[in-house]
mmCIF file of C-alpha atoms in Angstrom:
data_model
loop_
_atom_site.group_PDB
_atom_site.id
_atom_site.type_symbol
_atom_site.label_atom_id
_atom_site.label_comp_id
_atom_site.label_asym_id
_atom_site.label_seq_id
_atom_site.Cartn_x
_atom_site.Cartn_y
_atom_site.Cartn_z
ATOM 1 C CA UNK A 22 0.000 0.000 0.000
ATOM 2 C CA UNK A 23 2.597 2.129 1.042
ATOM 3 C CA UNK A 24 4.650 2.050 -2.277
ATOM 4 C CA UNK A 25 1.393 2.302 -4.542
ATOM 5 C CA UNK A 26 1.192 5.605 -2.648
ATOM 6 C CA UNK A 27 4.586 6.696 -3.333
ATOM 7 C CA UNK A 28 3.862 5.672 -6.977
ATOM 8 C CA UNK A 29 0.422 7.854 -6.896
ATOM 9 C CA UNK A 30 2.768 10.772 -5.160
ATOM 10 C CA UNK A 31 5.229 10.534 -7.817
ATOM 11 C CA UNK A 32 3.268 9.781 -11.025
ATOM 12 C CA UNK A 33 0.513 12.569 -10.160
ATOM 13 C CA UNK A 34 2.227 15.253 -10.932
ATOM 14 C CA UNK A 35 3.026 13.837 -14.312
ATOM 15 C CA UNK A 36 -0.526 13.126 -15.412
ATOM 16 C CA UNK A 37 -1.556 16.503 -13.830
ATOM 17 C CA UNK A 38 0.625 18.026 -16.223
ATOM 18 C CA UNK A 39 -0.283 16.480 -19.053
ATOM 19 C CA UNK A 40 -3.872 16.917 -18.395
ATOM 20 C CA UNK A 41 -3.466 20.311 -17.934
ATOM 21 C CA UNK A 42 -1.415 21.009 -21.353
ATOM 22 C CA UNK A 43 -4.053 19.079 -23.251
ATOM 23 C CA UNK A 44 -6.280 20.727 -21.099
ATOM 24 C CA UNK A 45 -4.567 24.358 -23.014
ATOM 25 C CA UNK A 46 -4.521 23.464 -26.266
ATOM 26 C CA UNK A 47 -7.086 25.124 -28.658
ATOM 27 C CA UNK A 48 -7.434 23.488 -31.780
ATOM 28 C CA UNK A 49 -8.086 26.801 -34.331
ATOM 29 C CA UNK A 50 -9.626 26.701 -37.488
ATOM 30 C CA UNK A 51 -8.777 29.252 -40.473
ATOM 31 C CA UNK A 52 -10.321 28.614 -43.600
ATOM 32 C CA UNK A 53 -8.429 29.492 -47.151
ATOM 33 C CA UNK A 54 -10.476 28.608 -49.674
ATOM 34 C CA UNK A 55 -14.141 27.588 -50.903
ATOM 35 C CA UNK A 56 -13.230 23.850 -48.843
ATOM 36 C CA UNK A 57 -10.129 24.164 -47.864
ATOM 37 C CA UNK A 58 -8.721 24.626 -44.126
ATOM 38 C CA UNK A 59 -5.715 24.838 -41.897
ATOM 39 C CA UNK A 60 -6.013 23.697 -38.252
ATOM 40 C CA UNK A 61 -3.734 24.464 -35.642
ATOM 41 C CA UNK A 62 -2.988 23.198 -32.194
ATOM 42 C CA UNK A 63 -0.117 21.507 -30.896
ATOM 43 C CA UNK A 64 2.497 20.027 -33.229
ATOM 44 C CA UNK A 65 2.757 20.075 -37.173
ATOM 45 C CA UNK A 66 -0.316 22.407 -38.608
ATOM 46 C CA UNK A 67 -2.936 20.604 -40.147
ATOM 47 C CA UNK A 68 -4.671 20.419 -43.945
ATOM 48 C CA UNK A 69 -7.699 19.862 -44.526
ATOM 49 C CA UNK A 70 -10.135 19.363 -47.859
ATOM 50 C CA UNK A 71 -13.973 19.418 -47.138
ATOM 51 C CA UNK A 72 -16.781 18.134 -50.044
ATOM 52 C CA UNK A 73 -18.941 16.163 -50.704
ATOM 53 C CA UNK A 74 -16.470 13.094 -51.349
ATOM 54 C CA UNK A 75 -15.304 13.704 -47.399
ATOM 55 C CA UNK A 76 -12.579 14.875 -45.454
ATOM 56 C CA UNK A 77 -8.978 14.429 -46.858
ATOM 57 C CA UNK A 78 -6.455 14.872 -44.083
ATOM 58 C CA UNK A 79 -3.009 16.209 -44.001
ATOM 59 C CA UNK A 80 -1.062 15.805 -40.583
ATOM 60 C CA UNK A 81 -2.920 14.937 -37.373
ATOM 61 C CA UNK A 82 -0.431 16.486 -34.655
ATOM 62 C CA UNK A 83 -0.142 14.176 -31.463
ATOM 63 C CA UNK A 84 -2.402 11.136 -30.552
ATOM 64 C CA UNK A 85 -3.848 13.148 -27.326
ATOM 65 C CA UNK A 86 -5.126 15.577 -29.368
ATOM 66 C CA UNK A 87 -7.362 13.536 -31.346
ATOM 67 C CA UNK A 88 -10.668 14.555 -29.573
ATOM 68 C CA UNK A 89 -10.465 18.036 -30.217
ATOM 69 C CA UNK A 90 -9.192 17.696 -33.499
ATOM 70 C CA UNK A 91 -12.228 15.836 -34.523
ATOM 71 C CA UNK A 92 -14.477 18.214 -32.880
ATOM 72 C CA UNK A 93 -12.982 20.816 -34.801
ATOM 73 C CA UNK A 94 -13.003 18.931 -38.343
ATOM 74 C CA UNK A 95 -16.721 17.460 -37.410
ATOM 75 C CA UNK A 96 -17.982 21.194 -36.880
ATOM 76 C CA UNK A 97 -16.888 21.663 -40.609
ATOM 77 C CA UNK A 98 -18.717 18.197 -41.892
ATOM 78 C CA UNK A 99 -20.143 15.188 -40.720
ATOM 79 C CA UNK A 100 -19.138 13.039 -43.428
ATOM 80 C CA UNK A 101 -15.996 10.463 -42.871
ATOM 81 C CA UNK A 102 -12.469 11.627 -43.082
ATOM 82 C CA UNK A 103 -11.165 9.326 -46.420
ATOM 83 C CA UNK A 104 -7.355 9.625 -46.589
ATOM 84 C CA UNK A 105 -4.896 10.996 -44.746
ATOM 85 C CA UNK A 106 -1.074 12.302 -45.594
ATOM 86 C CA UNK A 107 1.810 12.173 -43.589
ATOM 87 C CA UNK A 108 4.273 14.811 -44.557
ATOM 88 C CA UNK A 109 6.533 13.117 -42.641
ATOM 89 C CA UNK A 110 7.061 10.557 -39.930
ATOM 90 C CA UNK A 111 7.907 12.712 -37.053
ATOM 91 C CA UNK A 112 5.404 12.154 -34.431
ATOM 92 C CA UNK A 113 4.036 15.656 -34.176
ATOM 93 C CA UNK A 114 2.971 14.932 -37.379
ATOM 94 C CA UNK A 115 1.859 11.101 -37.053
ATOM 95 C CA UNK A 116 1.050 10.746 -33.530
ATOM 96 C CA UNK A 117 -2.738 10.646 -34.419
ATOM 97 C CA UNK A 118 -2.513 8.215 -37.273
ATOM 98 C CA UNK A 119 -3.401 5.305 -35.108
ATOM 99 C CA UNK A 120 -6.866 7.035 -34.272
ATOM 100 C CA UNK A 121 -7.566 8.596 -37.415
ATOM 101 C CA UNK A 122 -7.130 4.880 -39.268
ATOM 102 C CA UNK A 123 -9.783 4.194 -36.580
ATOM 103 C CA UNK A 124 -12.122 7.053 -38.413
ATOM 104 C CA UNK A 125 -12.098 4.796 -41.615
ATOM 105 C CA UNK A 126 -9.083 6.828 -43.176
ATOM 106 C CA UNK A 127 -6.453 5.194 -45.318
ATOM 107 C CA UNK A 128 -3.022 6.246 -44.648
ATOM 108 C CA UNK A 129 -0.676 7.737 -47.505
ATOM 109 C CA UNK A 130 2.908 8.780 -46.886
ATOM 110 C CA UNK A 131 6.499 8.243 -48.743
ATOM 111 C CA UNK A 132 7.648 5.136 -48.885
ATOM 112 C CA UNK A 133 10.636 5.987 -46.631
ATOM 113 C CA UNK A 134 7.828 7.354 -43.876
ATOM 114 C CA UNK A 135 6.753 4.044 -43.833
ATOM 115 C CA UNK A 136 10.385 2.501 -43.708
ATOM 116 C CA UNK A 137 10.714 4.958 -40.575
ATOM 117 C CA UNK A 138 7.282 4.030 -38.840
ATOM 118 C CA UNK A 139 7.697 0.700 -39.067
ATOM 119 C CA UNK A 140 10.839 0.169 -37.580
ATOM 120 C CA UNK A 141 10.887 2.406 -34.894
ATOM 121 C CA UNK A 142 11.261 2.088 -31.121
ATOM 122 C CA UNK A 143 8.535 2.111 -29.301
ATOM 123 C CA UNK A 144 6.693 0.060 -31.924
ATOM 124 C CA UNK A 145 4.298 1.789 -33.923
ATOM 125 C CA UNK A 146 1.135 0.287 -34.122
ATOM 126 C CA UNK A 147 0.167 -1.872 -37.121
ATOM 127 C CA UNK A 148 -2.904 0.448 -37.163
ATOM 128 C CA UNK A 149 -1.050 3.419 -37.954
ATOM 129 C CA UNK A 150 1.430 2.762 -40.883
ATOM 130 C CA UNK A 151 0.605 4.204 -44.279
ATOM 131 C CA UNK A 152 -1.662 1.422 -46.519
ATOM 132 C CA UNK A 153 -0.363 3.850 -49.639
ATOM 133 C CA UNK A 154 2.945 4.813 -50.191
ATOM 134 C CA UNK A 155 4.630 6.568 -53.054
ATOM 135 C CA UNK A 156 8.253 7.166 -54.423
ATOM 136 C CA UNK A 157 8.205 10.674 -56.261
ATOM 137 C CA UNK A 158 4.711 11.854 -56.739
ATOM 138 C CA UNK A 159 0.851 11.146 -56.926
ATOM 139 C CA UNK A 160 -1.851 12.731 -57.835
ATOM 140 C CA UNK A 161 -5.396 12.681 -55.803
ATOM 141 C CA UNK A 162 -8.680 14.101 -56.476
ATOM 142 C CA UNK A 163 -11.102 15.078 -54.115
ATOM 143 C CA UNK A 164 -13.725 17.081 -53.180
ATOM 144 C CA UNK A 165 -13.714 18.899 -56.961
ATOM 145 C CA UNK A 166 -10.238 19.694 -56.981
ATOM 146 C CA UNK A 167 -6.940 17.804 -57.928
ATOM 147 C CA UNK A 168 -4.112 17.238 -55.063
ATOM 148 C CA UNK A 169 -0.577 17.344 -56.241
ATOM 149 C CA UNK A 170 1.700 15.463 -54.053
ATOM 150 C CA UNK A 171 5.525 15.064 -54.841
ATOM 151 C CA UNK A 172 8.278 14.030 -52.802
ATOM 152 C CA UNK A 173 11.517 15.990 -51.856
ATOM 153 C CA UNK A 174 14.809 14.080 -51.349
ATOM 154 C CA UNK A 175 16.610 14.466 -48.210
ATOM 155 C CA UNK A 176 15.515 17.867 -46.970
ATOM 156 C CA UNK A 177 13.951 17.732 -43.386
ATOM 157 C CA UNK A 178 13.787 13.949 -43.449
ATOM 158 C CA UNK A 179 14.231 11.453 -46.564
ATOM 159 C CA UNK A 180 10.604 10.740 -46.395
ATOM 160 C CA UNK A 181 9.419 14.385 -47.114
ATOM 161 C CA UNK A 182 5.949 15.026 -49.535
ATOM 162 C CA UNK A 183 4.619 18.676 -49.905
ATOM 163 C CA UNK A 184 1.014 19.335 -51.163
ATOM 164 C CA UNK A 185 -0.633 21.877 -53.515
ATOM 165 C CA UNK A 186 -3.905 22.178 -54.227
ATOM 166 C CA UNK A 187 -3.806 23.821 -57.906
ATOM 167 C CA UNK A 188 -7.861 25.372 -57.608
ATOM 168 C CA UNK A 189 -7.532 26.395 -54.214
ATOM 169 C CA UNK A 190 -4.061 27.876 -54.490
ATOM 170 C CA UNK A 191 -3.066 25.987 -51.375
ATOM 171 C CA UNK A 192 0.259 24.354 -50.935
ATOM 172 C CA UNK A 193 0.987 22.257 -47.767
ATOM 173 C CA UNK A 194 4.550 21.923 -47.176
ATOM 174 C CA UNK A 195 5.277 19.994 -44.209
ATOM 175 C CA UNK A 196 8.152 20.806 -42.655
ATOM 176 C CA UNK A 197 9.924 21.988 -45.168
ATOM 177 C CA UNK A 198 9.037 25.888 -44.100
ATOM 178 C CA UNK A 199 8.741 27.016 -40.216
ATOM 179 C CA UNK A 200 7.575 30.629 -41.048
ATOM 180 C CA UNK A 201 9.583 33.081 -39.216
ATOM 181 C CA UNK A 202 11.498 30.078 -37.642
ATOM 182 C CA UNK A 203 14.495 28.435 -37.775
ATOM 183 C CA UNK A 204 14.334 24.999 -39.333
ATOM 184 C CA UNK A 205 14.227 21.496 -37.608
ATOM 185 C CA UNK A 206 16.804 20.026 -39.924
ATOM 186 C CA UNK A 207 17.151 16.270 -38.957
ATOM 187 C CA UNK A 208 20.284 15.119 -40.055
ATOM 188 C CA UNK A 209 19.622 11.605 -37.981
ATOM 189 C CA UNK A 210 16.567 11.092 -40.629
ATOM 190 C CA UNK A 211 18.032 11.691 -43.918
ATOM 191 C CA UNK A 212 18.003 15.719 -43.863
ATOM 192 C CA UNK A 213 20.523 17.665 -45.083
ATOM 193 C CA UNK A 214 21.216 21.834 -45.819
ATOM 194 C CA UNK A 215 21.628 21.364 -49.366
ATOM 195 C CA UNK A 216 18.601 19.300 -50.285
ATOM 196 C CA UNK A 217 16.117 21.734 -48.117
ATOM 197 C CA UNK A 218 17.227 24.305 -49.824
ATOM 198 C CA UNK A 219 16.399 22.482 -52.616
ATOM 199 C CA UNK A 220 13.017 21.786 -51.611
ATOM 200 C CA UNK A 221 11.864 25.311 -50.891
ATOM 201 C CA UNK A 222 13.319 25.954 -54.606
ATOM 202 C CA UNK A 223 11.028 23.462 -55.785
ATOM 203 C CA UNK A 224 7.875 24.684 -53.938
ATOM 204 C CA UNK A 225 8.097 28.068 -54.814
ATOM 205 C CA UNK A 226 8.141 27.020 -58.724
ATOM 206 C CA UNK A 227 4.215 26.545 -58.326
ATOM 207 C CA UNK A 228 3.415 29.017 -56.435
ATOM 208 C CA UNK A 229 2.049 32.937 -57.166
ATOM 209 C CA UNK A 230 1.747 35.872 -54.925
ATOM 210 C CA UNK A 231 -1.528 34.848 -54.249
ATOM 211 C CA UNK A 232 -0.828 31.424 -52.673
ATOM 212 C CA UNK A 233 -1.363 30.522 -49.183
ATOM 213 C CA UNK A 234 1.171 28.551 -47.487
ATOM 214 C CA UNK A 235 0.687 26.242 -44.738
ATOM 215 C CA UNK A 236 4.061 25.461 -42.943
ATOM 216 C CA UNK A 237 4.994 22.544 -41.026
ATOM 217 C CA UNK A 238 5.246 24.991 -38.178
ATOM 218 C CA UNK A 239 4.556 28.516 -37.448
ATOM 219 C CA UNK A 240 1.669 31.134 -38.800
ATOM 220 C CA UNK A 241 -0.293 31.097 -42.389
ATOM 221 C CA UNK A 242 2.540 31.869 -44.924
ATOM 222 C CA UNK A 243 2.961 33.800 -48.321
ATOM 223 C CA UNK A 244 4.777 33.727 -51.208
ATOM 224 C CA UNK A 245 7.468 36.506 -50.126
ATOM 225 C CA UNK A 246 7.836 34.784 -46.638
ATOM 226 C CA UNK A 247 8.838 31.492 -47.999
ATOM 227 C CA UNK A 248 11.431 33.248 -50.292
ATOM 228 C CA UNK A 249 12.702 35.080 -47.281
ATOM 229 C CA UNK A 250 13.144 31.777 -45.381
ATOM 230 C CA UNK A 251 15.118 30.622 -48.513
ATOM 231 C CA UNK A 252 17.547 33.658 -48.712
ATOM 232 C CA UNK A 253 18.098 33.179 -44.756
ATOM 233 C CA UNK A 254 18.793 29.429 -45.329
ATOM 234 C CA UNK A 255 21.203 30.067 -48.463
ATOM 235 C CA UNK A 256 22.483 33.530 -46.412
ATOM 236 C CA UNK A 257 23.244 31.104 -43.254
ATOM 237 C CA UNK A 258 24.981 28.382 -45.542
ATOM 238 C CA UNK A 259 27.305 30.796 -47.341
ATOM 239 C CA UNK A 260 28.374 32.030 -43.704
ATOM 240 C CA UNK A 261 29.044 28.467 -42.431
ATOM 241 C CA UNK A 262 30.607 27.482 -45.667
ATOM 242 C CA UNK A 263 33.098 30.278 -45.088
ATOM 243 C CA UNK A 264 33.803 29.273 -41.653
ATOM 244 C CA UNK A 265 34.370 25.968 -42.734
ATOM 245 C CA UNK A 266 36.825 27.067 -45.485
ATOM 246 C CA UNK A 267 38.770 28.770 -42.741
ATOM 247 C CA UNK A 268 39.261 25.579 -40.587
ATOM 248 C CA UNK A 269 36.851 26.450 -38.084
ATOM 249 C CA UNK A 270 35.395 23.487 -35.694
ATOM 250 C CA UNK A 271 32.034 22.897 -35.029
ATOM 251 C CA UNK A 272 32.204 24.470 -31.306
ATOM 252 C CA UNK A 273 33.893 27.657 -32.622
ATOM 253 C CA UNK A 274 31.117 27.954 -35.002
ATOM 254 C CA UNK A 275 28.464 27.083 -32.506
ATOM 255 C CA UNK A 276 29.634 30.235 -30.724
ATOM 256 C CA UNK A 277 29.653 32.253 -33.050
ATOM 257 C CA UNK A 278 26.306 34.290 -33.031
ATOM 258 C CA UNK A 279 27.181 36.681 -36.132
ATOM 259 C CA UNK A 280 26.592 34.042 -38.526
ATOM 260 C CA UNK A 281 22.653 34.198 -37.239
ATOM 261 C CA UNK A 282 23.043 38.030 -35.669
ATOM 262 C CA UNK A 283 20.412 39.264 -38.287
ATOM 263 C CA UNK A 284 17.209 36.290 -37.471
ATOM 264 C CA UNK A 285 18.363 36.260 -34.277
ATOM 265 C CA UNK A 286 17.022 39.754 -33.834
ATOM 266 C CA UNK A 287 13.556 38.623 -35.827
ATOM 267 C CA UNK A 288 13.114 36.328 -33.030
ATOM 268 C CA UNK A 289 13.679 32.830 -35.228
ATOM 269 C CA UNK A 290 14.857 31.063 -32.230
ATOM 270 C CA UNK A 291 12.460 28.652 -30.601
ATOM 271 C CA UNK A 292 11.939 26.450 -27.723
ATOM 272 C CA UNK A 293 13.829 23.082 -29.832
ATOM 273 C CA UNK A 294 15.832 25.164 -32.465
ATOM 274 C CA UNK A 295 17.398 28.090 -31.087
ATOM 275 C CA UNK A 296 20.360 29.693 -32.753
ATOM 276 C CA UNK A 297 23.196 27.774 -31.458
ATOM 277 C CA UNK A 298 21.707 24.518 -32.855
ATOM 278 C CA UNK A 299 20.906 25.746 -36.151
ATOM 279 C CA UNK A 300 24.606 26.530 -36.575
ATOM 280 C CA UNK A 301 25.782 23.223 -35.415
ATOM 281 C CA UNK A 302 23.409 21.198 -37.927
ATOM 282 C CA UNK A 303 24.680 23.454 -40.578
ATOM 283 C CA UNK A 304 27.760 22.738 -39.748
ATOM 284 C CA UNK A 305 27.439 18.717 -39.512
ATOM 285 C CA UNK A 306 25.559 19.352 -42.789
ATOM 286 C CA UNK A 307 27.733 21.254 -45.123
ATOM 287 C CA UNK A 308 30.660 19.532 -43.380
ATOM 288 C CA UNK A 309 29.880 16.251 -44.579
#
């Protein structure tokens, strides 16, 4: 009796927390076109495509959201969510899949999401692996409208897919863009400097000065924001590059807080990614 109370002591605090933080989280809606939404919480922001074929999903933030995120899609239709995208396989992106597959929604990600999923530690649930993968691109249509979806090699992960939605004007792209953010650049998973860079090069080919941008992270984007997150990536890599030419090590470069002076006074560090770390991946990066 005596230790289940000092178990009940010690967990309690724990689940208080967590109660308390899901407790906090709003799930907000903002809609950008005649059926198209963004929905944001806690975690990777959400697509979404309303009509009269269903819901189709992109991202579903973490599995303890679930409840409100339903609420907040079910107040837009009542009709069953059909397919949902991973952009990735990180689980503020997946960590819903498991309950959304219990919806009735198929599962589509990259076939290297899947790889990921699959074998990871803790096990992921049969449940919530993709049932459709892809290697470069695939094309869905939906609710009146066509869904590009096309694959980016090794820019935040390996498993990267980025999604426009040509009669909205809507493009989805993961986390490949954290607006007014530094980057989560996960070199463990595949990413790399040079082929994110690449990948915002790519995106911006279809889109106008009309299009709105969802990003992996961060507030509704445009046009001119995503090309200022590429001239502070390419800005930040020429800096590094020239340390690096210069025999600099990674802890001298770590230190060294003119290479980020100028986002570091736009407030682009965060709680994960501050400016220390985003030096030190570019560095591991471009070193290799």
């Amino acid at each position: 009796m005596k230790i289940l109370k000092t178990l009940f002591l010690f967990f309690s605090p724990v689940l208080l927390s967590h109660a308390q933080e899901n407790q906090d989280v709003v799930i907000k809606t903002q809609q950008l076109s005649d059926n198209v939404y963004m929905l944001t919480g806690q975690g990777g922001n959400i697509g979404l495509s309303i009509g009269y074929d269903g819901v189709f999903m992109i991202d579903d933030q973490f599995a303890r959201l679930t409840p409100k995120i339903l609420d907040a899609i079910r107040a837009l239709s009542d009709k069953p969510i059909q397919y949902l995208v991973n952009t990735h396989w990180h689980g503020d992106h997946t960590g819903g899949n498991d309950n959304i597959a219990k919806q009735g929604a198929k599962i589509i990600a990259h076939d290297n999401v899947y790889q990921r999923l699959s074998t990871s530690t803790p096990k992921t649930p049969k449940e919530a692996l993709p049932v459709i993968t892809f290697n470069d691109k695939l094309h869905i249509h939906i609710n009146g409208e066509d869904v590009l979806v096309f694959h980016v090699d090794n820019a935040h992960t390996d498993g990267d897919v980025l999604l426009y939605f040509p009669e909205s004007n809507v493009l989805h792209t993961g986390d490949t863009f954290f607006n007014k953010l530094y980057p989560y650049i996960d070199l463990d998973s595949g990413g790399s400097v040079n082929g994110y860079i690449d990948a915002v090069k790519k995106a911006l080919i279809v889109v106008d000065d009309d299009t709105k941008i969802i990003p992996g992270h961060g507030v509704l984007g445009t046009k001119k924001e995503y090309q200022f997150f590429l001239s502070m990536l390419e800005d930040l890599k020429s800096k590094v590059l020239a340390e690096i030419a210069l025999g600099k090590t990674e802890d001298e470069v770590a230190v060294n807080s003119d290479i980020t002076k100028t986002y570091d006074d736009l407030g682009y560090s965060w709680a994960f990614i501050n400016s220390e770390k985003i030096r030190r991946t570019f560095y591991k990066s471009l070193k290799e």
